[in-house]
CSV table of C-alpha atoms (C1' of nucleotides) in Angstrom, one decimal:
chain,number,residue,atom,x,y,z
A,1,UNK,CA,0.0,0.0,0.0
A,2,UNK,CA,1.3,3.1,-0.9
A,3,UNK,CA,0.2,6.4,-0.3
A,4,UNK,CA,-3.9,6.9,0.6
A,5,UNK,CA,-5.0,8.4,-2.9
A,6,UNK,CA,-7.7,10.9,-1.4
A,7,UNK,CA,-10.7,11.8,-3.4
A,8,UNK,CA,-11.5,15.7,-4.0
A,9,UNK,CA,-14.4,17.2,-3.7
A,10,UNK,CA,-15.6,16.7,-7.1
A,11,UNK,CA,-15.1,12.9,-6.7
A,12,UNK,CA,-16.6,12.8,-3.6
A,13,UNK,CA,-19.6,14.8,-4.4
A,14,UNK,CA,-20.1,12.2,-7.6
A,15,UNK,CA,-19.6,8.9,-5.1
A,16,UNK,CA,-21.9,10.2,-2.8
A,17,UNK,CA,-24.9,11.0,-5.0
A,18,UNK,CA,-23.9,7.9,-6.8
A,19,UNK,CA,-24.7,6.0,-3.4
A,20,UNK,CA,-27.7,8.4,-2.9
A,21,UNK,CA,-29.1,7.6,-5.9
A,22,UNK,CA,-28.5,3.9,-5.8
A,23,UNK,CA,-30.9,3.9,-2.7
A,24,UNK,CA,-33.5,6.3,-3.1
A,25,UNK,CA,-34.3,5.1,-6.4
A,26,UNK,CA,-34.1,1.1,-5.9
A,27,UNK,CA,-35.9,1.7,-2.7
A,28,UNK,CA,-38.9,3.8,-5.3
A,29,UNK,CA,-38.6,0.9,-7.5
A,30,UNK,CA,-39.3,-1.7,-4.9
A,31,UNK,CA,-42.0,-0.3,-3.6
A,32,UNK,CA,-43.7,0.1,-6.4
A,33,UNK,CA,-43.3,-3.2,-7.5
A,34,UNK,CA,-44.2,-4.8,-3.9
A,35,UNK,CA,-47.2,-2.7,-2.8
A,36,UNK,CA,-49.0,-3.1,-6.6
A,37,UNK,CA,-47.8,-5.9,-8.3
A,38,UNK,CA,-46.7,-8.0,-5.2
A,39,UNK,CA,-43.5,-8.8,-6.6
A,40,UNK,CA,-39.9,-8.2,-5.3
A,41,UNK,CA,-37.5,-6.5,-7.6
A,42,UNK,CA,-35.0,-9.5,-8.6
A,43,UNK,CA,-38.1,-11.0,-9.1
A,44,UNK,CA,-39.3,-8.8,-11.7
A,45,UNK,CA,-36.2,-8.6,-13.0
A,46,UNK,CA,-35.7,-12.8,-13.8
A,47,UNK,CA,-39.2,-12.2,-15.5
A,48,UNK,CA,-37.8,-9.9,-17.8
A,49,UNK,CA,-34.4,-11.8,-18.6
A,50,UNK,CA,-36.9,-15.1,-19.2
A,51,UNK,CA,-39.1,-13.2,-21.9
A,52,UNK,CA,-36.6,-11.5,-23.8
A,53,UNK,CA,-34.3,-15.4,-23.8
A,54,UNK,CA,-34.5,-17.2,-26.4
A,55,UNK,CA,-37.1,-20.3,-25.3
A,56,UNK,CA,-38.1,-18.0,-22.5
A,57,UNK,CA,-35.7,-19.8,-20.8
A,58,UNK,CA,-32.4,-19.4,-19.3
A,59,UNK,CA,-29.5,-21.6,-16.9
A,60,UNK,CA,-29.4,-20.8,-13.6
A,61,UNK,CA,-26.0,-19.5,-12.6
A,62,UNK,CA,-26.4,-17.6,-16.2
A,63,UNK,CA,-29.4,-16.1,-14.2
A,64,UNK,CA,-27.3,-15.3,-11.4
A,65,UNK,CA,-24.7,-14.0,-13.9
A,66,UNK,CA,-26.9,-11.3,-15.3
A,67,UNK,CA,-28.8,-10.2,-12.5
A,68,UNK,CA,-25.0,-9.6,-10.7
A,69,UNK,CA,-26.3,-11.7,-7.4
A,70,UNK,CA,-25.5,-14.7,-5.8
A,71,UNK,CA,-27.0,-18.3,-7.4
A,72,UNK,CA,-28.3,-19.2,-4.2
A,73,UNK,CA,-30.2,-15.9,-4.6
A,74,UNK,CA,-31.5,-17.2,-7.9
A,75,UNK,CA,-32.0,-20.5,-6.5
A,76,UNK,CA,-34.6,-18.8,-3.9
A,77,UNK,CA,-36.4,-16.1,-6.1
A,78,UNK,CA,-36.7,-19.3,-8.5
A,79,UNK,CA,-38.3,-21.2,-5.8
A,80,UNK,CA,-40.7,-18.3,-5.2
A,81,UNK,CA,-41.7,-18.0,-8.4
A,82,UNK,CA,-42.4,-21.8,-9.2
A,83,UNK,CA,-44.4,-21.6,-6.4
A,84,UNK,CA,-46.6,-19.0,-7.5
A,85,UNK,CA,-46.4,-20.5,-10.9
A,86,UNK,CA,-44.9,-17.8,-13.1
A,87,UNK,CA,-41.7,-20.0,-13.9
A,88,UNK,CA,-41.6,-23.3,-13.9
A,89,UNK,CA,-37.5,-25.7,-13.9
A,90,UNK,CA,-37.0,-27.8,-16.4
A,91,UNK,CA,-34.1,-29.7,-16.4
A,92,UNK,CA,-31.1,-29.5,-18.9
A,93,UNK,CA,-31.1,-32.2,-21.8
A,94,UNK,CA,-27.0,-32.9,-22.4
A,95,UNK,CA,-26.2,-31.4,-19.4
A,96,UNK,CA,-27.4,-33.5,-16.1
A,97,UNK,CA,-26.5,-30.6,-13.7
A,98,UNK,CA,-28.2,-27.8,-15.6
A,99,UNK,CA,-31.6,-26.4,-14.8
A,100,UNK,CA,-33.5,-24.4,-17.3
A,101,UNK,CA,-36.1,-21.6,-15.3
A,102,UNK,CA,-38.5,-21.0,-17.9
A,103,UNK,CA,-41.1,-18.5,-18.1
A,104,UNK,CA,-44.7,-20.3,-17.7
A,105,UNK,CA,-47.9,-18.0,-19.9
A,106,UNK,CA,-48.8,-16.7,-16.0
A,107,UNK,CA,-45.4,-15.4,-15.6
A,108,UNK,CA,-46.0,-13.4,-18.9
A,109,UNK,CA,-49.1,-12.8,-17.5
A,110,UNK,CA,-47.6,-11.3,-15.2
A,111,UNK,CA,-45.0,-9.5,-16.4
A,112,UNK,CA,-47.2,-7.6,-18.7
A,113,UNK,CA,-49.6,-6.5,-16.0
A,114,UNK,CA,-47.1,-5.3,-14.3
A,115,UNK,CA,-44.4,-3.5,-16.7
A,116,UNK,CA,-46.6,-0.3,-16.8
A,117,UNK,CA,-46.5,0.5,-13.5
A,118,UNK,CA,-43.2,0.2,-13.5
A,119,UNK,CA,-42.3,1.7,-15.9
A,120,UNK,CA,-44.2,4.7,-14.4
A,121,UNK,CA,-41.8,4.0,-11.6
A,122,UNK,CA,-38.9,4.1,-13.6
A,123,UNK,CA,-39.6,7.1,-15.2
A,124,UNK,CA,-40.8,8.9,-12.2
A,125,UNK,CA,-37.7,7.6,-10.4
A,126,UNK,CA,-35.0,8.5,-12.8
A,127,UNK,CA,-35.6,8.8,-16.3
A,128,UNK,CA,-38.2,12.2,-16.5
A,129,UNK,CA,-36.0,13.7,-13.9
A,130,UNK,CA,-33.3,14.3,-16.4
A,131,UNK,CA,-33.1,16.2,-19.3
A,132,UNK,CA,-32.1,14.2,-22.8
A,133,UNK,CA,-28.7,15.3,-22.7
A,134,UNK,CA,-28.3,14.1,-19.4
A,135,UNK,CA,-29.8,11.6,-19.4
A,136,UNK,CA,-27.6,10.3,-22.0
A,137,UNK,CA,-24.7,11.3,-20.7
A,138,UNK,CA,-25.7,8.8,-17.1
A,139,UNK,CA,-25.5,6.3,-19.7
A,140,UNK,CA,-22.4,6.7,-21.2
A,141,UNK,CA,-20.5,6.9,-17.5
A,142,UNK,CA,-22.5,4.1,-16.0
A,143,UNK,CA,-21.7,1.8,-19.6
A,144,UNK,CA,-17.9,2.5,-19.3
A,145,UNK,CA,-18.1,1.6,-15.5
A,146,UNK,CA,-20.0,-1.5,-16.6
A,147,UNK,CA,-17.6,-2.5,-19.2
A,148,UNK,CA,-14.7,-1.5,-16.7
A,149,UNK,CA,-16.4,-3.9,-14.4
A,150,UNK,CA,-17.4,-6.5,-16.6
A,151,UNK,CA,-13.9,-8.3,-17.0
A,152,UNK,CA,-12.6,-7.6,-13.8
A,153,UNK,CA,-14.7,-9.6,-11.6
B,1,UNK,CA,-54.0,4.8,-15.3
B,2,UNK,CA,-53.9,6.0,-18.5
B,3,UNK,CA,-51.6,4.6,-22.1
B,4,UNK,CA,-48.7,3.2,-21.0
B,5,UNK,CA,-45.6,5.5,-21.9
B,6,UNK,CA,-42.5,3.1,-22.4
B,7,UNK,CA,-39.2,3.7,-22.6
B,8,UNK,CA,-37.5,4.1,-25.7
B,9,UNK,CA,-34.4,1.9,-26.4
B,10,UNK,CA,-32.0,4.8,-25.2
B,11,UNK,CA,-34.2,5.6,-21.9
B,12,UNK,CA,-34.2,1.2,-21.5
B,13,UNK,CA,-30.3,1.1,-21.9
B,14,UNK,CA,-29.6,4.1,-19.6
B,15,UNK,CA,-32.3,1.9,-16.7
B,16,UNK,CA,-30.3,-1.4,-17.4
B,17,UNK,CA,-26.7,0.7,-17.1
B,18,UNK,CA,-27.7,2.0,-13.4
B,19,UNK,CA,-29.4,-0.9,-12.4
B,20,UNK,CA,-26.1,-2.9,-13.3
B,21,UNK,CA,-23.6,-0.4,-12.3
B,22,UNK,CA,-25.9,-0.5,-8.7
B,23,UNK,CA,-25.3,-3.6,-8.3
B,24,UNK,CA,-21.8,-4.2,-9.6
B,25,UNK,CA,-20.3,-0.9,-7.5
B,26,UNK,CA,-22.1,-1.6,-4.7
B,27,UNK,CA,-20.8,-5.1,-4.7
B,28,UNK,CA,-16.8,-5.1,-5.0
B,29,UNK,CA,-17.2,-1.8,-2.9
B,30,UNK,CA,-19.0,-4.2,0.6
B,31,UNK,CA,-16.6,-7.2,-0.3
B,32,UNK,CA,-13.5,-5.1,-0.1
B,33,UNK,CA,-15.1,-3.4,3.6
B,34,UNK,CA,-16.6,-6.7,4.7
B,35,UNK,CA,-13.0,-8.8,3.8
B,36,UNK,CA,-9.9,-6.3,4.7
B,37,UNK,CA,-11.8,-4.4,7.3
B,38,UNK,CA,-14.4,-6.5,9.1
B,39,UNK,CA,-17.1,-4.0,8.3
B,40,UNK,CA,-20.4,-3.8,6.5
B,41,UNK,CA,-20.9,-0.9,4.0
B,42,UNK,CA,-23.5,0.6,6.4
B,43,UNK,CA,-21.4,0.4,9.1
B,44,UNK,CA,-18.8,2.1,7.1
B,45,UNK,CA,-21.4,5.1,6.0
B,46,UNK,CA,-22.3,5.4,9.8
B,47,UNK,CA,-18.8,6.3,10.9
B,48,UNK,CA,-18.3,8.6,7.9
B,49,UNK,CA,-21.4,10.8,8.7
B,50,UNK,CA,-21.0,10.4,12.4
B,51,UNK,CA,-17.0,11.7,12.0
B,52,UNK,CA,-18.2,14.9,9.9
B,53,UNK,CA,-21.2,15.7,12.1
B,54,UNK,CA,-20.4,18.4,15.0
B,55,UNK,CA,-19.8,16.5,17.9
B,56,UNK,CA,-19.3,13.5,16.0
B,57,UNK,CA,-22.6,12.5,17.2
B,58,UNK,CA,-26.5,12.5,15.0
B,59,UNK,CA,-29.6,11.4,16.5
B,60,UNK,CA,-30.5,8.3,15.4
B,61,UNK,CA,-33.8,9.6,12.6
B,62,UNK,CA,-31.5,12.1,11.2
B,63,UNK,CA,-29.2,8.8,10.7
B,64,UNK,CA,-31.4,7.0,9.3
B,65,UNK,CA,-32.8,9.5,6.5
B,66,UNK,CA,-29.0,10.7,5.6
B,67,UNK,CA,-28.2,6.7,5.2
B,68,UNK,CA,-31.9,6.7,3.0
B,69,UNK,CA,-32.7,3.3,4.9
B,70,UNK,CA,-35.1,2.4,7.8
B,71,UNK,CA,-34.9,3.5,11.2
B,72,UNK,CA,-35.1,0.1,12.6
B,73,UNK,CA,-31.7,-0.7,10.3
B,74,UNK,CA,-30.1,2.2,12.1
B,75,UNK,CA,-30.9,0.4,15.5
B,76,UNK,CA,-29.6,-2.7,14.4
B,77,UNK,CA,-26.0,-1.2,12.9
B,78,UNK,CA,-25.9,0.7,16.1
B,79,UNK,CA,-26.3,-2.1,17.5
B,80,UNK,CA,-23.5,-3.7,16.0
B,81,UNK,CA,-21.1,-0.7,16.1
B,82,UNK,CA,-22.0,-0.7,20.2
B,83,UNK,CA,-20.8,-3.8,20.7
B,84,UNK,CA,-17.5,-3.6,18.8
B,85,UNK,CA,-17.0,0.0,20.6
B,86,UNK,CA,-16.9,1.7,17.7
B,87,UNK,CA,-20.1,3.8,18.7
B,88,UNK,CA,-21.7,4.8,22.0
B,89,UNK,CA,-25.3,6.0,22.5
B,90,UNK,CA,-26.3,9.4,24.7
B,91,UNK,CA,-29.4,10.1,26.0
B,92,UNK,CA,-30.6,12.9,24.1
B,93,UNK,CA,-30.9,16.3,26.3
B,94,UNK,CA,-34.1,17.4,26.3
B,95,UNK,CA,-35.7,15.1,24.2
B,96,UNK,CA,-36.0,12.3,26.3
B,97,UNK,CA,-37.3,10.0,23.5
B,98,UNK,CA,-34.1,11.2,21.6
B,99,UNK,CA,-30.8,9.2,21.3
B,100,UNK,CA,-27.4,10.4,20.0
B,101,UNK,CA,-25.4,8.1,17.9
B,102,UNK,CA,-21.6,8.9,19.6
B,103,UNK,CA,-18.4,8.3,17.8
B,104,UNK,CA,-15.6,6.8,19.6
B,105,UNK,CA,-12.0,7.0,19.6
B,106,UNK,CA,-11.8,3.6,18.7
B,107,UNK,CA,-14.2,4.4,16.1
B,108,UNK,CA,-12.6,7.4,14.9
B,109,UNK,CA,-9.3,4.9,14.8
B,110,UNK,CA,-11.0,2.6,12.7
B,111,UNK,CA,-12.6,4.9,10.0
B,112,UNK,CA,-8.7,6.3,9.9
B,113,UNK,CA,-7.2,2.5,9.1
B,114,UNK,CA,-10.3,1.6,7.0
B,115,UNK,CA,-10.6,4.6,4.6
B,116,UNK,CA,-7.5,4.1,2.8
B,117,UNK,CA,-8.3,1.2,0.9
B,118,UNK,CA,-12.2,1.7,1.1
B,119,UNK,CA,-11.1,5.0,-1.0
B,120,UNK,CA,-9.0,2.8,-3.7
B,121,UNK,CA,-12.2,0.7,-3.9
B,122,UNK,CA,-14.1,3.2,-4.6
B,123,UNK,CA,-11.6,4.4,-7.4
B,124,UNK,CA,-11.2,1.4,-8.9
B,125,UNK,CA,-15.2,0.9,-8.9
B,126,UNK,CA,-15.8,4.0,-10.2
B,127,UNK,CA,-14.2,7.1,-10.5
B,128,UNK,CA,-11.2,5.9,-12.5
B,129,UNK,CA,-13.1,4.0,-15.1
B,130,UNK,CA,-14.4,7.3,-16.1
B,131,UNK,CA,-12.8,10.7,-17.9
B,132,UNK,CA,-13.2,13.8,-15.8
B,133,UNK,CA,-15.9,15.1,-17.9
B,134,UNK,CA,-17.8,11.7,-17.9
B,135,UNK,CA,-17.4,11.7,-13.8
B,136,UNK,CA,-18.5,15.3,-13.6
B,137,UNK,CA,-21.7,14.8,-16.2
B,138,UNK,CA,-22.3,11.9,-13.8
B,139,UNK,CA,-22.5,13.8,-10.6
B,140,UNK,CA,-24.6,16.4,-12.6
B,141,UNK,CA,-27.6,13.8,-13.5
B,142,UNK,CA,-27.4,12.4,-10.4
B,143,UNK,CA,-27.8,15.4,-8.3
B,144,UNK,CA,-30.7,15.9,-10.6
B,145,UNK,CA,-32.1,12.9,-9.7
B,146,UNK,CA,-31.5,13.3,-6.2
B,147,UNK,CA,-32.9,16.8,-6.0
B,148,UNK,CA,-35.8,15.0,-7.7
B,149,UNK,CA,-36.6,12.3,-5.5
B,150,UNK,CA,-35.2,14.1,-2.0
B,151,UNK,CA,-38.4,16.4,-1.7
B,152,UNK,CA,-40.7,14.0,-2.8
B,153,UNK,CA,-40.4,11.0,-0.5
C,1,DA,C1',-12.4,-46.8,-18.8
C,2,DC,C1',-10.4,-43.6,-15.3
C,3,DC,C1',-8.7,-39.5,-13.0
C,4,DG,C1',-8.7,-34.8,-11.6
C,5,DG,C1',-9.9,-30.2,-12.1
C,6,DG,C1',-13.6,-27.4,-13.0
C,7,DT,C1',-18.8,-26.5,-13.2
C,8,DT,C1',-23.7,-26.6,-11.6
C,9,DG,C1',-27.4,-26.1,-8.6
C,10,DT,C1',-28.9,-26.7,-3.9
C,11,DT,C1',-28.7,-26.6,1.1
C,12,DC,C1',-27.5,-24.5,5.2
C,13,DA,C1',-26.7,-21.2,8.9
C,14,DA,C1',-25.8,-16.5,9.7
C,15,DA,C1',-26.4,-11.8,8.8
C,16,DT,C1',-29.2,-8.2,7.4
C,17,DT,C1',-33.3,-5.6,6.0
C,18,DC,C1',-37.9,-4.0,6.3
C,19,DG,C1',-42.5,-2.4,8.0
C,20,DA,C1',-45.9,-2.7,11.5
C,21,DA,C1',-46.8,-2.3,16.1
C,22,DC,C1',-45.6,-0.4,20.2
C,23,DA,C1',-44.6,2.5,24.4
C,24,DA,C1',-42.8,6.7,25.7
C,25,DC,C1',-42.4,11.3,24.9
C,26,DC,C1',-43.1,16.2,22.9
C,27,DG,C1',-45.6,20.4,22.0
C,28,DC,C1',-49.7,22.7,21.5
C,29,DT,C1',-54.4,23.8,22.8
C,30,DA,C1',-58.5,24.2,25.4
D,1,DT,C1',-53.5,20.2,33.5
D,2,DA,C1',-55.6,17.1,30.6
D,3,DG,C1',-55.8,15.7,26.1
D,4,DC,C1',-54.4,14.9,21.3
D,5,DG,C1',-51.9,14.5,17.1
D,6,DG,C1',-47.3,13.7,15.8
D,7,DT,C1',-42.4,12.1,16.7
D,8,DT,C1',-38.8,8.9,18.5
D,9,DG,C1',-36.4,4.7,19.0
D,10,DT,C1',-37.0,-0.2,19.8
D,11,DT,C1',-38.9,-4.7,19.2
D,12,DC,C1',-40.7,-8.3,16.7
D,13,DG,C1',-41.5,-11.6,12.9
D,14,DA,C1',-41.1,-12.4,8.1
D,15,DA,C1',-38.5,-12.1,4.0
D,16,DT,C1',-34.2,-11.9,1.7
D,17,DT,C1',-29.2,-12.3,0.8
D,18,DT,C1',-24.8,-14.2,1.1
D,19,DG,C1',-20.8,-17.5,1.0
D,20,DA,C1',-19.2,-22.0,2.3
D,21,DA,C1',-19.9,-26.7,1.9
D,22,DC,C1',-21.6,-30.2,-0.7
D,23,DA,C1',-23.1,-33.9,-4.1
D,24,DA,C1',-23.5,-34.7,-8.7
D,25,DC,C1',-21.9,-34.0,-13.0
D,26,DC,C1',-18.8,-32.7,-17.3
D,27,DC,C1',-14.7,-33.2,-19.9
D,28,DG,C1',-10.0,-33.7,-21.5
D,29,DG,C1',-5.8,-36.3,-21.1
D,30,DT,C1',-3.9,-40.7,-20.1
DNA sequence: ACCGGGTTGTTCAAATTCGAACAACCGCTA
DNA sequence: TAGCGGTTGTTCGAATTTGAACAACCCGGT
């Protein structure tokens, strides 16, 4: 370790309304999504990821891969969601370990009840707070941290 | 609930880049606390706001809407940060249903040794994957966004 | 055919988070 | 001073998340 690199000002002020935002909106987002669709976020979320797969299906720890959590995380919400019948395992043909979560016609259901609402939430939350411009400029920053982030695990 | 306005591919890849970036910063940022300093990202925040506040000390609500989380959280880190002496409780002068959050010496101590590479995380998570101009057209939006969703709760 | 290293999904215990409910308290008004 | 709406911090149970450990499996080299 060599010497502390200290932040300025300007970094700081950008990591701490990075953190700022990170909570106020996901807590929005969540409660939006629990009070009038009864789902959890990472639910909603493996919804999505099943309807836009190919099959509406997709591996497990590929799951967990894309929604950046754990795979016993994926392993739960799964559980969940079998059990309220909006995806449904199915079991990998050439690969004995693999499990397929696939998305069952409730889950779409579902997901199409509930996408405007969220939506809503989403745009309240972040998108119509910010002007085109900026709006694209978020995205640029957060894509190179993404890609920055990407390989380096 | 009228026609459902969704988001046009630009608006859906700038959602998908914070969600992701949320997740992936957030992540590396608790692992490096949790594994070279014994300490939960909240419990990290905690210190940090308690250190800058006068008297190193904030009343437990005030804690608890700086942090954006829920009061009963803030009990349990204090909780927590009691127990490893890193934080003391005072009853709050005239306000006997108040309670000051106190920082210690040892807890002063410990933000000192932990900062240093909590700081590099936070370089290496973020603010050095991204131009000067990209980091400060990030802080822009999301003080927008901030401003935004602050008054509005 | 058989290892040996790597992968896959699950289970498990522990930690954390949240909101609702609660008791205690504050300040203001009649 | 008695009452009442609002605030404060805690407690409680339920839900969720995580990593480590694990059993089962895959595959390439021998």
């Amino acid at each position: 370790m060599t010497q502390p690199r200290w932040l300025d000002s300007g970094e700081m002020a950008a990591w701490n309304a990075f953190l700022e935002a990170s909570h106020r909106v996901g807590r929005r987002v969540e409660h939006q999504l629990r009070e009038q669709e009864g789902l959890s976020h990472p639910q909603y979320e493996i919804l999505v990821w099943l309807a836009e797969a190919p099959g509406q299906e997709v591996r497990m720890t590929e799951l967990a891969t894309q929604l950046v959590t754990s795979k016993s995380g994926v392993t739960y919400q799964i559980g969940k969601l079998e059990k309220a019948g909006l995806v449904r395992r199915r079991s990998c043909p050439g690969d004995d370990r693999g499990v397929f979560a696939v998305l069952t016609e409730q889950g779409l259901e579902k997901l199409r009840r509930a996408a405007p609402g969220h939506l809503e939430a989403v745009r309240s939350s972040l998108i119509d707070l910010l002007t085109p411009g900026q709006l694209e400029a978020l995205s640029d920053s957060l894509n190179a941290v993404n890609r920055g982030l990407g390989s380096a695990d």
